[in-house]
Coordinates of C-alpha atoms and ligand atoms in Angstrom, one line a residue:
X22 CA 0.0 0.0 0.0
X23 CA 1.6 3.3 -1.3
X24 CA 1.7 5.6 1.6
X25 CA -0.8 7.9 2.1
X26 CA -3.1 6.0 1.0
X27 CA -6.0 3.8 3.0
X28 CA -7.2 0.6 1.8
X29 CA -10.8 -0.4 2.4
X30 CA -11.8 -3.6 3.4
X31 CA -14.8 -5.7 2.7
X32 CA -15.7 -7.2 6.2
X33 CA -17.5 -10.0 4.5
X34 CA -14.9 -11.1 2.1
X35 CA -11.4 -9.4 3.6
X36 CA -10.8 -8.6 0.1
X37 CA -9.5 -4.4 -1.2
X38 CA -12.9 -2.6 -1.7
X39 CA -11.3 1.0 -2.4
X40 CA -7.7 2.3 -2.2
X41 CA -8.2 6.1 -0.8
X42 CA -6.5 9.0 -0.2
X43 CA -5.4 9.5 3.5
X44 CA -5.5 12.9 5.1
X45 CA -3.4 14.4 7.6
X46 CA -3.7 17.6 10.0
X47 CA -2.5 19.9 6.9
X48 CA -5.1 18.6 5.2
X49 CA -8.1 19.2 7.8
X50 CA -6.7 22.8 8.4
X51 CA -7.3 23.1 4.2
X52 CA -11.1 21.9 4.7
X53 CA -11.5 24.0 7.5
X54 CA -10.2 27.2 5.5
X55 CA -12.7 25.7 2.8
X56 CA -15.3 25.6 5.3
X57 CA -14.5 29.0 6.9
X58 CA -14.5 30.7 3.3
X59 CA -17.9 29.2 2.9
X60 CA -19.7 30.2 5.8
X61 CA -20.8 34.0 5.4
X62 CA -22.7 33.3 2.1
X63 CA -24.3 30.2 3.3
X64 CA -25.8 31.4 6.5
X65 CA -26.8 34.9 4.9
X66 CA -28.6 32.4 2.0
X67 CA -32.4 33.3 2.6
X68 CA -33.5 30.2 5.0
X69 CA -36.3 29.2 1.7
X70 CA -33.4 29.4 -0.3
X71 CA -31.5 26.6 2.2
X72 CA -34.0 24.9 2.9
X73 CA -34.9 24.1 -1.3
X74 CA -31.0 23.3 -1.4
X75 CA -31.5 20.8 1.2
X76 CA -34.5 19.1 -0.6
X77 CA -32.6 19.0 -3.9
X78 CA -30.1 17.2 -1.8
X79 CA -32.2 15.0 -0.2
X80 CA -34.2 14.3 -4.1
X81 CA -30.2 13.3 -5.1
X82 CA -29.8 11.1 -2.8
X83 CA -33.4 9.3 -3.1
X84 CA -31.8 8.8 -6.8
X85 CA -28.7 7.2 -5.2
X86 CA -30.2 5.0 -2.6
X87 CA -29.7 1.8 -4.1
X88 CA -25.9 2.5 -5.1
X89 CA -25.4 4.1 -1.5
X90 CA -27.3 1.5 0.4
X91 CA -24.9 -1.2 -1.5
X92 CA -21.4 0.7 -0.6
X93 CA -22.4 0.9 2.5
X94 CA -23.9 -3.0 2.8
X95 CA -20.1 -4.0 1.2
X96 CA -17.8 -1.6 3.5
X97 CA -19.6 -2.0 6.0
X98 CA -20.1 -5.3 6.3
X99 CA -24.4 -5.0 6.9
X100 CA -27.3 -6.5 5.4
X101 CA -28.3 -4.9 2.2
X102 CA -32.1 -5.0 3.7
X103 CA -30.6 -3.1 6.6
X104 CA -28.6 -0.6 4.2
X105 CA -31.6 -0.3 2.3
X106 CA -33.1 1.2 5.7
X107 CA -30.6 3.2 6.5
X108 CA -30.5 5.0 3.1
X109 CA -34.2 5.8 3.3
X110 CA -33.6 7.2 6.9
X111 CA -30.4 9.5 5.4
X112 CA -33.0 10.8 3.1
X113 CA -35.8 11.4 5.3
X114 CA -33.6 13.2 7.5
X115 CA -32.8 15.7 5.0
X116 CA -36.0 16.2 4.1
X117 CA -37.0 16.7 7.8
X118 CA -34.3 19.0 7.8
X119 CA -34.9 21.4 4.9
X120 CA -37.8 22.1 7.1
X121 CA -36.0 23.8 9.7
X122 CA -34.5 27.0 8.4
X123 CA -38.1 28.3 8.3
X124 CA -38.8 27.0 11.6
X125 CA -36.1 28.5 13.6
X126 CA -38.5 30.3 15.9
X127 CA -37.1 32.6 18.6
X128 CA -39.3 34.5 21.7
X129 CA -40.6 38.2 22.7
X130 CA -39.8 38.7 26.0
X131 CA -41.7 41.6 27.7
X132 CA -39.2 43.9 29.3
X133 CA -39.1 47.5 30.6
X134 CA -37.8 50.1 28.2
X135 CA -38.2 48.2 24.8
X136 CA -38.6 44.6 23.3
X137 CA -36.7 41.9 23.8
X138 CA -36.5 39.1 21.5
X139 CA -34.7 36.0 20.7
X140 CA -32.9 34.5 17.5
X141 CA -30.5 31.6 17.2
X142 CA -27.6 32.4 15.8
X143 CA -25.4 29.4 13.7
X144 CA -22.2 28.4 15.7
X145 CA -19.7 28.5 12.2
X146 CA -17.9 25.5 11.2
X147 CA -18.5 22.8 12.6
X148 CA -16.6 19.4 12.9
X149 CA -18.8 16.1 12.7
X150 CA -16.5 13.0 13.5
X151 CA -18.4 9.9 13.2
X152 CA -18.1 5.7 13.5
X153 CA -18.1 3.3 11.3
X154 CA -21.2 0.9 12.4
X155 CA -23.4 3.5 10.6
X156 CA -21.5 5.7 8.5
X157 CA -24.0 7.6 6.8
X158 CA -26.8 7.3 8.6
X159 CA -25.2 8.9 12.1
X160 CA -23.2 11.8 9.5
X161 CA -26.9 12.9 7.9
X162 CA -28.1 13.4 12.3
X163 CA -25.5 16.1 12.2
X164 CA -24.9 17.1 8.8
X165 CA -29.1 17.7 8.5
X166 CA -29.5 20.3 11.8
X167 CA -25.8 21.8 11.0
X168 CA -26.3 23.0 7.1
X169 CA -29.9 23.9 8.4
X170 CA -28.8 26.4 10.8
X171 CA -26.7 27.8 8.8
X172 CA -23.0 26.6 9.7
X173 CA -20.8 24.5 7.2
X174 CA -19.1 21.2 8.3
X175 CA -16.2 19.2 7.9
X176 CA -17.1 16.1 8.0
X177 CA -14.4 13.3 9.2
X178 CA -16.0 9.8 8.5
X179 CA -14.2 6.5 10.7
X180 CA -10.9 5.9 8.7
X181 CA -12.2 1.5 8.0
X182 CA -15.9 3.4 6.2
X183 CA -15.6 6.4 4.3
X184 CA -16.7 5.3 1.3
X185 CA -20.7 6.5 1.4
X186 CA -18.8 10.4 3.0
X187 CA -16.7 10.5 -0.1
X188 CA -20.0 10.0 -1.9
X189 CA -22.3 12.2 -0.8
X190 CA -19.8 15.1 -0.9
X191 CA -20.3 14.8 -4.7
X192 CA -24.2 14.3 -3.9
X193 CA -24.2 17.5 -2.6
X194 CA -22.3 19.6 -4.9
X195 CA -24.3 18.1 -7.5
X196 CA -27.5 19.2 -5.8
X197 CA -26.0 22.5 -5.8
X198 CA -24.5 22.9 -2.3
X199 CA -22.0 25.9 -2.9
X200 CA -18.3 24.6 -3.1
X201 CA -16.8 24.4 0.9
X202 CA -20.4 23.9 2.4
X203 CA -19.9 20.1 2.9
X204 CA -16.1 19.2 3.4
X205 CA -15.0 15.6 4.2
X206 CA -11.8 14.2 5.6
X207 CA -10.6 10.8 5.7
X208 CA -8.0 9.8 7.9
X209 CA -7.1 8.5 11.8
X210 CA -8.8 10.3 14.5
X211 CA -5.2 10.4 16.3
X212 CA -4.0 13.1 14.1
X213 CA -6.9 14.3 11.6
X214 CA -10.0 13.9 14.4
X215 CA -7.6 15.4 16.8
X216 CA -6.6 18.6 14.7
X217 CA -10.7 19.2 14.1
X218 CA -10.9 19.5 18.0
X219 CA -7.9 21.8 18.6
X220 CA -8.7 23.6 15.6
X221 CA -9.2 27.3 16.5
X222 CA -11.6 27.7 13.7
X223 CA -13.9 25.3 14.7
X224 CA -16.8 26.3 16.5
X225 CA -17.8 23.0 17.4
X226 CA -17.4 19.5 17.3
X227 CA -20.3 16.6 16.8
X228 CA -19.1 13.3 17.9
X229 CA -20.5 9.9 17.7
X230 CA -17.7 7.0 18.8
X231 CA -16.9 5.4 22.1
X232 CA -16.8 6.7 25.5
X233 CA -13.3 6.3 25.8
X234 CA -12.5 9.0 22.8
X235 CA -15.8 10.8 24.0
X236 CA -13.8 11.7 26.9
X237 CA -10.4 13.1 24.8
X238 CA -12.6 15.2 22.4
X239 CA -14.7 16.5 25.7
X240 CA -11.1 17.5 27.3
X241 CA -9.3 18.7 24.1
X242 CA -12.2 20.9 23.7
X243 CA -12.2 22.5 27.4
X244 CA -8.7 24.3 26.0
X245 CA -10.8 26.7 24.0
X246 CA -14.4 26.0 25.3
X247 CA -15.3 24.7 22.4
X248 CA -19.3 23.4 21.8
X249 CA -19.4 20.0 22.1
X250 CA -22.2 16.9 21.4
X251 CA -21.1 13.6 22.2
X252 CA -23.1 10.6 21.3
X253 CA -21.1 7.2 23.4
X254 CA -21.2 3.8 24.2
X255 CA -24.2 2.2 25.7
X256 CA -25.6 -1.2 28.0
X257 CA -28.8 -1.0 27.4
X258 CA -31.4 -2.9 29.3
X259 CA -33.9 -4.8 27.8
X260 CA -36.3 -5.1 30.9
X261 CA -38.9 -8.3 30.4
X262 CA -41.5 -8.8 33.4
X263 CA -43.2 -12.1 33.5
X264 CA -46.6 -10.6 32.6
X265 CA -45.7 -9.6 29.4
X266 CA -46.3 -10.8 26.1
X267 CA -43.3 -13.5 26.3
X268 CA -43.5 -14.8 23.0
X269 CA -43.1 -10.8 21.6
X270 CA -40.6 -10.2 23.5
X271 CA -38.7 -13.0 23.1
X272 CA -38.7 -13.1 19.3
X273 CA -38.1 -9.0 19.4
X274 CA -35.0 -9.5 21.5
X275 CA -32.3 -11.3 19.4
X276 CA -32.8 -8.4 16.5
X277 CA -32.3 -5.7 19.2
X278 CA -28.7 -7.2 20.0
X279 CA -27.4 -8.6 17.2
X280 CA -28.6 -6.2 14.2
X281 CA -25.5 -4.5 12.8
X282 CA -23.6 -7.8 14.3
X283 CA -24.2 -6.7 17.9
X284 CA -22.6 -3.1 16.9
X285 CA -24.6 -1.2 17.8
X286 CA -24.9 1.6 20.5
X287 CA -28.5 1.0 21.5
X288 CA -27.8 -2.6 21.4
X289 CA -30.3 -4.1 24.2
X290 CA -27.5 -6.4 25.3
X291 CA -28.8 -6.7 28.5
X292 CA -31.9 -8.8 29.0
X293 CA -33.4 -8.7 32.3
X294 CA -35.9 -11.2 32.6
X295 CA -38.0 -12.0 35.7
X296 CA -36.7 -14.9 37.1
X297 CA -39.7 -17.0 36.9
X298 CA -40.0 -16.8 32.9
X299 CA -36.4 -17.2 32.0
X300 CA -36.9 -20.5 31.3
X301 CA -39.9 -19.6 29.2
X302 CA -38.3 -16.7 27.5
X303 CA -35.2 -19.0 26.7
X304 CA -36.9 -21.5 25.0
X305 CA -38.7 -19.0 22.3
X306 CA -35.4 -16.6 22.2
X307 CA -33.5 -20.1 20.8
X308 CA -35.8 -21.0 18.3
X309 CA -35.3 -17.7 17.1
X310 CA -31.8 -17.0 17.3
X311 CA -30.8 -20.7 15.9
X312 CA -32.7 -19.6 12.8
X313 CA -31.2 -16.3 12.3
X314 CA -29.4 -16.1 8.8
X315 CA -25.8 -15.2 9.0
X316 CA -23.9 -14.5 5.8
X317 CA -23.1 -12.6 2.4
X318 CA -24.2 -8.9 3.4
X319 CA -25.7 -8.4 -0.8
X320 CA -28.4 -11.3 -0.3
X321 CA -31.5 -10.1 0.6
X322 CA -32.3 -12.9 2.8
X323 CA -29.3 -12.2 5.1
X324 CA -30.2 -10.9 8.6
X325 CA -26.9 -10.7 10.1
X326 CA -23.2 -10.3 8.7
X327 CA -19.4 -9.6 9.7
X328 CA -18.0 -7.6 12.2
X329 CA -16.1 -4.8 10.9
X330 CA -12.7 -6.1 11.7
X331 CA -10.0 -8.5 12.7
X332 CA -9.2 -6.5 15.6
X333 CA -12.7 -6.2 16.6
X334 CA -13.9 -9.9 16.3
X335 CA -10.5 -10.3 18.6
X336 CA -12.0 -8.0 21.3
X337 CA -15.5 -10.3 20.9
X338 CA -14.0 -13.0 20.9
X339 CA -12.1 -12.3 24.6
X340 CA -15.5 -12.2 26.2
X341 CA -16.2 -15.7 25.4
X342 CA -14.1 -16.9 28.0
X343 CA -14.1 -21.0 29.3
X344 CA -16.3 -19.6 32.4
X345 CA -18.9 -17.7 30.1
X346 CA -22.3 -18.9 30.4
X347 CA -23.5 -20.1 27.1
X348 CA -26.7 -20.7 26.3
X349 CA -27.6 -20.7 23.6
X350 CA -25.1 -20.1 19.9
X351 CA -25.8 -19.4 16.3
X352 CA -24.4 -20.3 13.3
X353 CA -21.8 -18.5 11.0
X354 CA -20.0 -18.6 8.1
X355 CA -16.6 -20.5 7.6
X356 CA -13.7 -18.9 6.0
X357 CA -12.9 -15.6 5.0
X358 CA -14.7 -12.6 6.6
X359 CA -14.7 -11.4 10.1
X360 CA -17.7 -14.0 11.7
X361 CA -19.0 -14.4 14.5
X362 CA -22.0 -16.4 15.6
X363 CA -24.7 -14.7 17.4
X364 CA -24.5 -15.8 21.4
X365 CA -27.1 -15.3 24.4
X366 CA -25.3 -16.1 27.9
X367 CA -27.6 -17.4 31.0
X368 CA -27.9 -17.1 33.4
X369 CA -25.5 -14.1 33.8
X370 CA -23.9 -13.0 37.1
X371 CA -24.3 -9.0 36.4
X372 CA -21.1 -8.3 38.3
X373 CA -19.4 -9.6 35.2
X374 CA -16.8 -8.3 32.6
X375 CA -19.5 -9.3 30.0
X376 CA -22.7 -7.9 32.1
X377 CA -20.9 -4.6 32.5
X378 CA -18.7 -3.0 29.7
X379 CA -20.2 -2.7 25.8
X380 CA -19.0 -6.0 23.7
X381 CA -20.5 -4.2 20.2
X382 CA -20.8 -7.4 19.2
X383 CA -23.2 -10.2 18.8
X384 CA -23.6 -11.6 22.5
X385 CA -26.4 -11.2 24.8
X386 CA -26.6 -11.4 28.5
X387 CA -29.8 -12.8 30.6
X388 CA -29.8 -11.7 33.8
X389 CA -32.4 -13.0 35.8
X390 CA -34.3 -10.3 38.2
X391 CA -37.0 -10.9 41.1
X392 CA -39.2 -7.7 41.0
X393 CA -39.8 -4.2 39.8
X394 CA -37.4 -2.8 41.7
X395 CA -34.6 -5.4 41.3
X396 CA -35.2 -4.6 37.3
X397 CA -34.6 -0.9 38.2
X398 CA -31.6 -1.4 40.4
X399 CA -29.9 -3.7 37.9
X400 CA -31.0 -1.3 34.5
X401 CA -29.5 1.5 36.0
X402 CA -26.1 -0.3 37.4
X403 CA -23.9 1.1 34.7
X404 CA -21.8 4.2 34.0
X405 CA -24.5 3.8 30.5
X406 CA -27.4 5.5 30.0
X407 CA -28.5 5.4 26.1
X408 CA -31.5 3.4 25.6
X409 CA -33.6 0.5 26.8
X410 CA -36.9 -1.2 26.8
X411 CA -39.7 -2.7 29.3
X412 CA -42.1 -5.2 28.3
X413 CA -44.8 -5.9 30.2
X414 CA -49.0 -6.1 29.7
X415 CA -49.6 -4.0 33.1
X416 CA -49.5 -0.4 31.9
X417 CA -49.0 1.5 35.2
X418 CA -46.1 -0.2 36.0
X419 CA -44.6 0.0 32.4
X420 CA -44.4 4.1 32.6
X421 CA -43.4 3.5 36.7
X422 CA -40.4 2.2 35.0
X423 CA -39.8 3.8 31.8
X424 CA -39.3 6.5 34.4
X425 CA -37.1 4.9 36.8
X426 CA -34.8 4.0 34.0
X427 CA -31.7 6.3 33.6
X428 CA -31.9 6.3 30.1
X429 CA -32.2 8.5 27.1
X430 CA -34.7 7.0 25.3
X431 CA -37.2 4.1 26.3
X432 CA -39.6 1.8 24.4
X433 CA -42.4 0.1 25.9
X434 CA -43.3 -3.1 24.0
X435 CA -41.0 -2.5 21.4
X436 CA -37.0 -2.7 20.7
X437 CA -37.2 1.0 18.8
X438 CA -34.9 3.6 19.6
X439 CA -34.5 6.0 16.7
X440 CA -36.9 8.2 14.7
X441 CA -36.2 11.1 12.3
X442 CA -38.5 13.7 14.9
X443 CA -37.9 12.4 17.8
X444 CA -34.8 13.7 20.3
X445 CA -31.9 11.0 20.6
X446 CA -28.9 10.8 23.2
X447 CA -27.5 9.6 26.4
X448 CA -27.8 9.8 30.0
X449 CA -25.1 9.9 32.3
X450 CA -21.4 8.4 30.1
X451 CA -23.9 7.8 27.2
X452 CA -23.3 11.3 26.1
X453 CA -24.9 14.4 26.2
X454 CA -26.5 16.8 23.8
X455 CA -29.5 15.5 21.8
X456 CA -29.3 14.5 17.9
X457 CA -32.7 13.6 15.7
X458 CA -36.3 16.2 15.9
X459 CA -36.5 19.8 16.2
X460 CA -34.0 19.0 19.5
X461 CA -31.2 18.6 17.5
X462 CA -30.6 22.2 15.9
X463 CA -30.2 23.3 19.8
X464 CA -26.9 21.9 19.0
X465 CA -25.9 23.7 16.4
X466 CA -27.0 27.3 17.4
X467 CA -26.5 29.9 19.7
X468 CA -29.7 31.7 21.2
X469 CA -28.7 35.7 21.4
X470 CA -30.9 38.0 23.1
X471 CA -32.0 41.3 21.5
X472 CA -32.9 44.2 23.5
X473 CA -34.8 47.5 21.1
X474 CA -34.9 50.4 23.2
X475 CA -38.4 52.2 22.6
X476 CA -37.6 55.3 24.7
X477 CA -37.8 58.4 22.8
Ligands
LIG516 P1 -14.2 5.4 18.1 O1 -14.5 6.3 19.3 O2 -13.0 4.6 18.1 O3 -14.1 6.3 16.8 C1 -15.1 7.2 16.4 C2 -14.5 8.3 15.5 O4 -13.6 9.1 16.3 C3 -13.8 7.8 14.3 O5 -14.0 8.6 13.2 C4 -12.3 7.9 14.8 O6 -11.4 8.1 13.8 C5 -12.4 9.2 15.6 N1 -11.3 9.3 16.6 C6 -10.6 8.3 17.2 N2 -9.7 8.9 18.1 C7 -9.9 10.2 18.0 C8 -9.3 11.3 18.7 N3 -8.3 11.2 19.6 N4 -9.7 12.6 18.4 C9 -10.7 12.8 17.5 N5 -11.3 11.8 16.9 C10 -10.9 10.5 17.1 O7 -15.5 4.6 17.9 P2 -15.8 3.4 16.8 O8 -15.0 2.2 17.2 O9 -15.7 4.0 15.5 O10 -17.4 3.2 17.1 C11 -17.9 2.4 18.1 C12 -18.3 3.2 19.3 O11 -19.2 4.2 18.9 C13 -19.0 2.4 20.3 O12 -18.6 2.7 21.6 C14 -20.5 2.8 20.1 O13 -21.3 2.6 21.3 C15 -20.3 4.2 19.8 N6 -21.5 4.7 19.1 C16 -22.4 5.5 19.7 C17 -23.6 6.0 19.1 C18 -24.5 6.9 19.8 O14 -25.3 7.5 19.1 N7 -24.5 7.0 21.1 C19 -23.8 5.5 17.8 C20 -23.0 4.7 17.2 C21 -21.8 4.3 17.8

């Protein structure tokens, strides 16, 4: 490999997808100068004017989907059906978006001596640095609210998935985004993410990624109080009392923990189940789980594929130790690829390596729980607070504990977690800041206050 260059695997097949051009910190400062140059025409753009770019780009990439939602299926190593998802939710988010430059509402505050009023301001440039487990769906959450407001971005896609980035910066100049608007980056986060958070141009940076870096970017930008969003790691309880629906639940379960291969931050890879269903629950969670279809990300039929790396199916794997628990095991793939069969561990001791840090990978935990308040003790025991679920037929006590659960979002009778309008984000070392609905664009705004003086 030449340097300076990346090569881009195919999870499923190990094989050279795309040989790419690697950036370095001389390179970010060049987008962010592109970015900076870019800025004064785009937020002064009338926000009708924005908003009908934003549709355009959104009608581009509704013309792209299937070619996007198959790079992303091959580099990222995910069903097609599921990149065929994730496409459609890139573009609904942009279309949610383009309404938002006309909805940008501020207040009138009655004061003595005048009129007060709000109006939020955009931050600038702003730096998105995102993972690979949903490249482009995770970039559009903060590149929809960012252009919308009025900033430009520089977007720095995970160095192992740029490929859909690199793509829809030529989406968007061919919707007619002006040149610097949308910049993107490829390269390590040690040098190229790093130089986007020290950078003294950038207003702001938008982070999706682990906890661990979470807490780098967080300090790097106390040095110049620089805005910050972080979206983290999760352990997210999927709560299951014995009067629910057991059959829903335990067919809904295995898809909440291994979609994407397990990588996934709202992963429910916690399932508390009252202790005297488990061995109900088990039973139909097997069934399902034995039949799940692991394999070639491009056929339709697949429901689960790779992980994303050799290193990463290493770290997996060393939670699959001789004293782990297991249940109940999938199937996979032999040969090349990065497999792993999906795995549910039971009963799980939740003092344990694999009960408490986030595997972002295909095993699932039972932990067995005695009452309501047992399941709220053991949810909340983790430095996690992203998302979770509680099944249950008695209605009272399902919103008692959709409210005792530290969590920032929480489905009853269902595994969902993400919806174009709705607000997103962490709890406690989840994260904080809010990405998705009209939440989001507090993010990338200021609110300035406005004082008229109406004395004569
Ligand atoms: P990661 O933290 O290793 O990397 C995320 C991004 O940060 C990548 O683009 C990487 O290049 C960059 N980066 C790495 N070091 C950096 C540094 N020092 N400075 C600036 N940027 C740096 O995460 P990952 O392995 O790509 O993704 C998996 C993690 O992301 C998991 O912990 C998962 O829970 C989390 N995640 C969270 C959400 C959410 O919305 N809360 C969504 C998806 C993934």
């Amino acid at each position: 490999m030449p340097s300076g260059t990346l090569s881009i695997l195919e999870p499923a097949t190990e094989a050279v997808l795309e040989e790419v051009s690697r950036a370095d910190a001389g390179d970010v400062d060049a987008a962010v100068a592109r970015a900076k140059a870019a800025y004064p025409a785009w937020r002064a753009l009338a926000p009708g004017r924005r908003a009908e770019l934003l549709h355009r780009l959104a009608n581009r990439l509704e013309e792209a989907h299937e070619e996007l939602a198959v790079l992303e299926a091959r580099n990222a190593g995910k069903p097609i059906s599921d990149a065929r998802g994730e496409m459609g939710m890139v573009v609904a988010t942009f279309r949610y978006y383009a309404g938002a430059p006309e909805r940008l509402l501020g207040d009138t505050i009655p004061v003595e001596g005048g009129q007060a009023f709000t109006v939020r301001e955009p931050l600038g440039v702003v730096g998105l640095i995102v993972p690979w487990n949903f490249p482009l769906t995770i970039a559009a959450w903060k590149l929809g609210p960012a252009l919308a407001a009025g900033n430009t971005v520089v977007l720095k896609p995970a160095e192992l998935t740029p490929l859909t980035a690199l793509r829809f910066a030529e989406l968007a100049l061919e919707a007619g985004l002006p040149e610097g608007v949308v910049n993107v980056v490829v390269g390590p986060g040690s040098t190229c993410g790093a130089r986007l958070v020290e950078h003294p141009d950038v207003a702001k940076i938008a982070f999706t990624g682990s906890t661990e870096v979470g807490r780098s970017i967080a300090a790097g930008a106390a040095a110049s109080i620089k805005r910050v969003t972080l979206e983290l790691g999760g352990k997210s309880p999927n709560i299951v009392f014995a009067d629910a629906d057991l059959e829903a639940a335990a067919s809904a379960a295995p898809g909440a923990v291994f979609g994407n291969a397990g990588q996934d931050c709202c992963a429910r890879s916690r399932i508390l189940v009252q202790r005297h269903a488990v061995d109900r629950f088990m039973e139909a969670l097997e069934e399902v789980v034995e039949a799940m279809r692991v394999g070639d990300p491009l056929d339709a039929a697949t429901q689960m594929g790779p992980l994303i790396s050799a290193g990463h199916r290493a770290d997996v794997s060393s939670f699959l130790d001789d004293d782990a628990p297991v249940a109940v095991r999938g199937s996979a793939p032999d040969g090349p690829g990065y497999w792993f069969a999906p795995t549910v561990l039971c009963p799980v001791d939740p003092g344990t390596r694999a009960a408490r840090e986030e595997i972002f990978g295909p095993i699932a935990c039972v932990i067995p729980f005695d009452d309501e308040a047992d399941a709220v003790r053991l949810a909340n025991d983790t430095i996690y607070g992203l998302s979770g679920s509680v099944w249950t037929r008695d209605g009272a006590k399902a919103l008692r504990t959709a409210r005792a659960i530290e969590t920032g979002v929480v489905s009853i009778n269902s595994n969902t977690s993400v919806r174009v309008s709705t607000p997103f984000g962490g709890f406690k070392q989840s994260g904080f800041g809010r990405e998705l609905g009209m939440h989001a664009l507090d993010g990338y705004t200021e609110v300035k206050n406005v004082y008229y003086s109406t004395e004569g």
